[in-house]
Short mmCIF file of C-alpha atoms in Angstrom, two decimals:
data_model
loop_
_atom_site.label_atom_id
_atom_site.label_comp_id
_atom_site.label_asym_id
_atom_site.label_seq_id
_atom_site.Cartn_x
_atom_site.Cartn_y
_atom_site.Cartn_z
CA UNK A 139 14.50 -6.69 6.17
CA UNK A 140 13.47 -3.90 4.88
CA UNK A 141 9.42 -2.70 4.37
CA UNK A 142 7.29 -0.28 1.58
CA UNK A 143 4.15 0.08 0.69
CA UNK A 144 2.79 0.60 -2.51
CA UNK A 145 -0.12 1.76 -3.90
CA UNK A 146 -1.78 1.04 -7.14
CA UNK A 147 -4.36 3.60 -7.93
CA UNK A 148 -6.64 4.26 -10.83
CA UNK A 149 -6.52 7.69 -10.58
CA UNK A 150 -9.36 9.70 -11.24
CA UNK A 151 -9.77 7.19 -14.58
CA UNK A 152 -13.15 5.71 -15.36
CA UNK A 153 -13.97 2.30 -14.48
CA UNK A 154 -12.17 0.53 -17.55
CA UNK A 155 -9.09 2.23 -15.37
CA UNK A 156 -10.26 0.27 -12.17
CA UNK A 157 -10.96 -2.87 -13.90
CA UNK A 158 -7.10 -2.64 -14.95
CA UNK A 159 -6.31 -1.23 -10.79
CA UNK A 160 -7.26 -5.07 -10.26
CA UNK A 161 -6.02 -6.86 -13.33
CA UNK A 162 -2.63 -5.29 -12.35
CA UNK A 163 -2.69 -6.26 -8.92
CA UNK A 164 -3.34 -10.02 -9.71
CA UNK A 165 0.04 -9.88 -12.14
CA UNK A 166 1.89 -7.44 -9.25
CA UNK A 167 1.42 -10.31 -6.38
CA UNK A 168 2.52 -12.48 -8.74
CA UNK A 169 5.71 -11.16 -9.49
CA UNK A 170 6.28 -10.60 -5.40
CA UNK A 171 6.32 -14.35 -5.30
CA UNK A 172 7.57 -15.23 -7.62
CA UNK A 173 10.72 -12.46 -6.39
CA UNK A 174 9.80 -14.65 -2.40
CA UNK A 175 8.90 -10.82 -1.21
CA UNK A 176 6.64 -11.02 1.50
CA UNK A 177 3.71 -9.39 1.41
CA UNK A 178 0.29 -8.18 3.08
CA UNK A 179 -2.48 -7.11 1.12
CA UNK A 180 -2.99 -3.79 3.78
CA UNK A 181 -6.32 -2.16 1.75
CA UNK A 182 -8.64 -2.84 -1.29
CA UNK A 183 -10.89 -0.07 -2.07
CA UNK A 184 -13.77 -1.70 -3.86
CA UNK A 185 -14.69 -0.11 -7.46
CA UNK A 186 -18.07 0.46 -8.27
CA UNK A 187 -17.95 -2.19 -10.80
CA UNK A 188 -17.60 -5.67 -10.23
CA UNK A 189 -14.13 -6.94 -10.59
CA UNK A 190 -13.01 -3.82 -10.57
CA UNK A 191 -11.16 -1.54 -7.96
CA UNK A 192 -9.92 1.95 -7.24
CA UNK A 193 -6.86 1.37 -5.20
CA UNK A 194 -5.13 -1.41 -3.54
CA UNK A 195 -2.25 -1.32 -0.71
CA UNK A 196 0.32 -3.64 -0.15
CA UNK A 197 3.23 -3.90 2.31
CA UNK A 198 6.12 -5.64 1.09
CA UNK A 199 8.96 -7.20 3.09
CA UNK A 200 11.80 -8.54 2.00
CA UNK A 201 15.71 -7.83 0.47
CA UNK A 202 15.93 -6.71 -2.78
CA UNK A 203 12.75 -4.36 -2.72
CA UNK A 204 14.33 -1.43 -4.95
CA UNK A 205 15.35 -3.19 -8.02
CA UNK A 206 11.86 -5.38 -7.87
CA UNK A 207 9.91 -2.04 -7.82
CA UNK A 208 12.25 -0.14 -10.47
CA UNK A 209 10.46 -2.00 -13.03
CA UNK A 210 6.74 -1.76 -11.47
CA UNK A 211 6.80 2.00 -10.01
CA UNK A 212 5.45 4.56 -12.23
CA UNK A 213 2.32 4.63 -14.70
CA UNK A 214 1.21 1.47 -16.32
CA UNK A 215 -0.89 1.39 -19.27
CA UNK A 216 -3.53 -0.39 -20.73
CA UNK A 217 -4.00 -0.72 -24.69
CA UNK A 218 -7.87 -2.04 -25.28
CA UNK A 219 -11.62 -1.85 -25.70
CA UNK A 220 -13.64 -1.31 -22.74
CA UNK A 221 -15.63 -4.12 -22.54
CA UNK A 222 -18.21 -1.94 -20.36
CA UNK A 223 -18.70 0.93 -22.91
CA UNK A 224 -18.75 -0.80 -26.00
CA UNK A 225 -19.62 2.65 -27.61
CA UNK A 226 -16.23 3.67 -26.03
CA UNK A 227 -13.62 4.59 -28.94
CA UNK A 228 -10.96 5.10 -26.42
CA UNK A 229 -7.99 2.78 -26.33
CA UNK A 230 -5.69 3.60 -24.30
CA UNK A 231 -6.34 3.98 -19.92
CA UNK A 232 -3.32 4.28 -17.59
CA UNK A 233 -3.28 3.96 -13.93
CA UNK A 234 -0.67 4.63 -11.27
CA UNK A 235 1.62 2.23 -8.99
CA UNK A 236 3.77 4.67 -5.88
CA UNK A 237 5.62 4.03 -3.34
CA UNK A 238 3.74 5.58 0.32
CA UNK A 239 6.47 6.75 2.60
CA UNK A 240 5.62 5.04 5.86
CA UNK A 241 6.28 6.80 9.27
CA UNK A 242 8.31 5.36 11.88
CA UNK A 243 6.18 2.59 13.67
CA UNK A 244 5.42 3.37 17.75
CA UNK A 245 7.00 0.07 19.59
CA UNK A 246 5.70 -0.32 23.17
CA UNK A 247 8.93 -0.24 25.55
CA UNK A 248 8.65 -0.92 29.31
CA UNK A 249 10.17 2.27 29.60
CA UNK A 250 7.06 4.42 28.22
CA UNK A 251 5.19 2.15 30.35
CA UNK A 252 2.95 3.56 33.74
CA UNK A 253 1.45 1.20 35.49
CA UNK A 254 -0.80 2.39 38.04
CA UNK A 255 -2.30 -0.14 40.82
CA UNK A 256 -6.30 0.66 41.49
CA UNK A 257 -8.78 -1.08 43.88
CA UNK A 258 -10.97 -3.13 42.00
CA UNK A 259 -15.07 -1.94 41.70
CA UNK A 260 -17.99 -3.98 40.96
CA UNK A 261 -19.41 -7.39 42.93
CA UNK A 262 -16.74 -9.43 44.93
CA UNK A 263 -17.47 -8.09 48.33
CA UNK A 264 -15.30 -7.06 51.32
CA UNK A 265 -12.07 -8.55 49.34
CA UNK A 266 -12.40 -6.38 46.35
CA UNK A 267 -12.88 -2.92 48.15
CA UNK A 268 -9.71 -3.72 50.66
CA UNK A 269 -7.43 -5.23 47.66
CA UNK A 270 -6.03 -2.29 45.43
CA UNK A 271 -5.82 -5.57 42.45
CA UNK A 272 -6.59 -3.72 39.57
CA UNK A 273 -3.57 -2.12 37.01
CA UNK A 274 -3.70 0.61 34.41
CA UNK A 275 -1.01 0.22 31.97
CA UNK A 276 -0.57 3.98 30.38
CA UNK A 277 1.84 3.95 27.70
CA UNK A 278 3.63 7.52 28.17
CA UNK A 279 4.12 7.83 24.53
CA UNK A 280 0.32 8.04 22.78
CA UNK A 281 -1.29 8.52 26.08
CA UNK A 282 -2.99 4.88 25.33
CA UNK A 283 -4.05 3.14 28.11
CA UNK A 284 -6.40 0.04 29.77
CA UNK A 285 -7.29 -0.70 32.62
CA UNK A 286 -7.46 -4.52 33.73
CA UNK A 287 -9.84 -6.44 36.93
CA UNK A 288 -9.73 -9.67 34.92
CA UNK A 289 -7.95 -10.81 38.34
CA UNK A 290 -7.43 -11.26 41.83
CA UNK A 291 -3.56 -10.88 41.40
CA UNK A 292 -2.12 -7.59 40.25
CA UNK A 293 0.89 -9.93 39.12
CA UNK A 294 -1.62 -11.53 36.97
CA UNK A 295 -3.80 -8.71 35.83
CA UNK A 296 -0.11 -6.85 35.02
CA UNK A 297 0.24 -9.41 31.86
CA UNK A 298 -3.05 -8.86 30.66
CA UNK A 299 -2.34 -5.24 30.81
CA UNK A 300 0.93 -5.74 29.04
CA UNK A 301 -0.80 -7.69 26.15
CA UNK A 302 -3.91 -5.79 25.41
CA UNK A 303 -2.04 -2.26 25.26
CA UNK A 304 0.19 -4.04 23.17
CA UNK A 305 -2.62 -5.12 20.70
CA UNK A 306 -4.01 -1.04 21.59
CA UNK A 307 -0.51 -0.16 20.08
CA UNK A 308 -0.69 -2.27 16.96
CA UNK A 309 -4.04 -0.89 16.31
CA UNK A 310 -2.64 2.73 16.44
CA UNK A 311 -0.18 2.10 13.79
CA UNK A 312 -2.78 0.16 11.68
CA UNK A 313 -4.48 3.51 12.16
CA UNK A 314 -1.87 5.76 11.08
CA UNK A 315 -0.82 4.18 8.48
CA UNK A 316 -4.51 3.99 7.29
CA UNK A 317 -4.23 8.48 7.56
CA UNK A 318 -1.24 8.50 5.60
CA UNK A 319 -2.73 6.22 3.07
CA UNK A 320 -5.65 8.90 2.75
CA UNK A 321 -2.90 11.71 2.64
CA UNK A 322 -1.58 10.08 -0.61
CA UNK A 323 -5.01 11.20 -2.17
CA UNK A 324 -2.81 13.15 -4.27
CA UNK A 325 -1.63 10.35 -6.06
CA UNK A 326 -5.00 9.40 -7.63
CA UNK A 327 -4.99 13.22 -8.63
CA UNK A 328 -1.55 13.78 -10.05
CA UNK A 329 -1.28 10.49 -12.74
CA UNK A 330 0.94 10.79 -15.43
CA UNK A 331 -0.54 10.06 -19.08
CA UNK A 332 2.49 9.02 -20.60
CA UNK A 333 5.71 7.04 -20.30
CA UNK A 334 4.72 3.89 -18.90
CA UNK A 335 6.69 2.02 -16.36
CA UNK A 336 4.52 -1.54 -18.20
CA UNK A 337 2.27 -1.75 -21.05
CA UNK A 338 -0.64 -3.98 -21.18
CA UNK A 339 -2.39 -5.34 -24.44
CA UNK A 340 -5.91 -6.54 -25.13
CA UNK A 341 -8.77 -8.64 -22.95
CA UNK A 342 -6.16 -11.35 -21.64
CA UNK A 343 -3.97 -8.85 -20.09
CA UNK A 344 -1.26 -9.81 -22.50
CA UNK A 345 2.76 -8.22 -21.30
CA UNK A 346 4.12 -5.72 -24.14
CA UNK A 347 7.77 -5.17 -23.64
CA UNK A 348 8.86 -1.45 -23.58
CA UNK A 349 11.99 -0.46 -25.62
CA UNK A 350 13.98 1.80 -23.55
CA UNK A 351 15.99 2.32 -25.34
CA UNK A 352 17.11 6.05 -27.13
CA UNK A 353 18.13 3.95 -30.21
CA UNK A 354 15.65 4.41 -32.38
CA UNK A 355 15.79 8.11 -30.97
CA UNK A 356 19.19 8.69 -32.08
CA UNK A 357 18.58 6.85 -35.59
CA UNK A 358 15.61 9.42 -35.87
CA UNK A 359 18.01 12.72 -35.33
CA UNK A 360 20.67 11.32 -37.91
CA UNK A 361 18.33 10.65 -40.28
CA UNK A 362 16.79 14.03 -39.77
CA UNK A 363 19.97 15.82 -40.25
CA UNK A 364 20.59 13.51 -43.37
CA UNK A 365 17.70 15.42 -44.81
CA UNK A 366 18.19 18.96 -44.12
CA UNK A 367 21.95 19.29 -45.50
CA UNK A 368 20.20 18.02 -48.70
CA UNK A 369 17.55 20.15 -48.22
#
């Protein structure tokens, strides 16, 4: 199954845009559930006001992600009056939904793990000093390592070391994803204020249909040509 990471952002927009992010996130997740796509909410950047979000990052997993996202990726417009600033005359607010280009996840492969048997230290008397039961496991690709001396059994310590090393590699992958998300700050800066993918209106946040055909534009061009002939 394919995975994609999606970011919903207010850009450098004001608190109204942060409110729109929070509303769009709800609609987006509802749409995901209807499409039976598995999702994980990775990160939410809370806005200055209650019920607002500067951005949200979601990971999707499933088949048919491209056609699903086709109707979401891009600029989202909300037409409505601000409830945060009553005297603000602006009625058009924009946010963006972008796909984050993911790096390949680091996998824990057996041929990339190096084990070292070392003597345990600390309390335990002569047995600890004579037996090399502690295990250090090193992931050679990243340099991540763990030291385990929980048991007197070297075999048991090796099993524990593998488990803890996997946990550290998972943490490493999550940290790399967070860094990647931070690098997408350009999405916040380059938010396009036009040609919206979806339009919502009013305080109840109703979806407005967008006529994507060029029929009206062609008709307008014909009318202009006719006018020119008469002129």
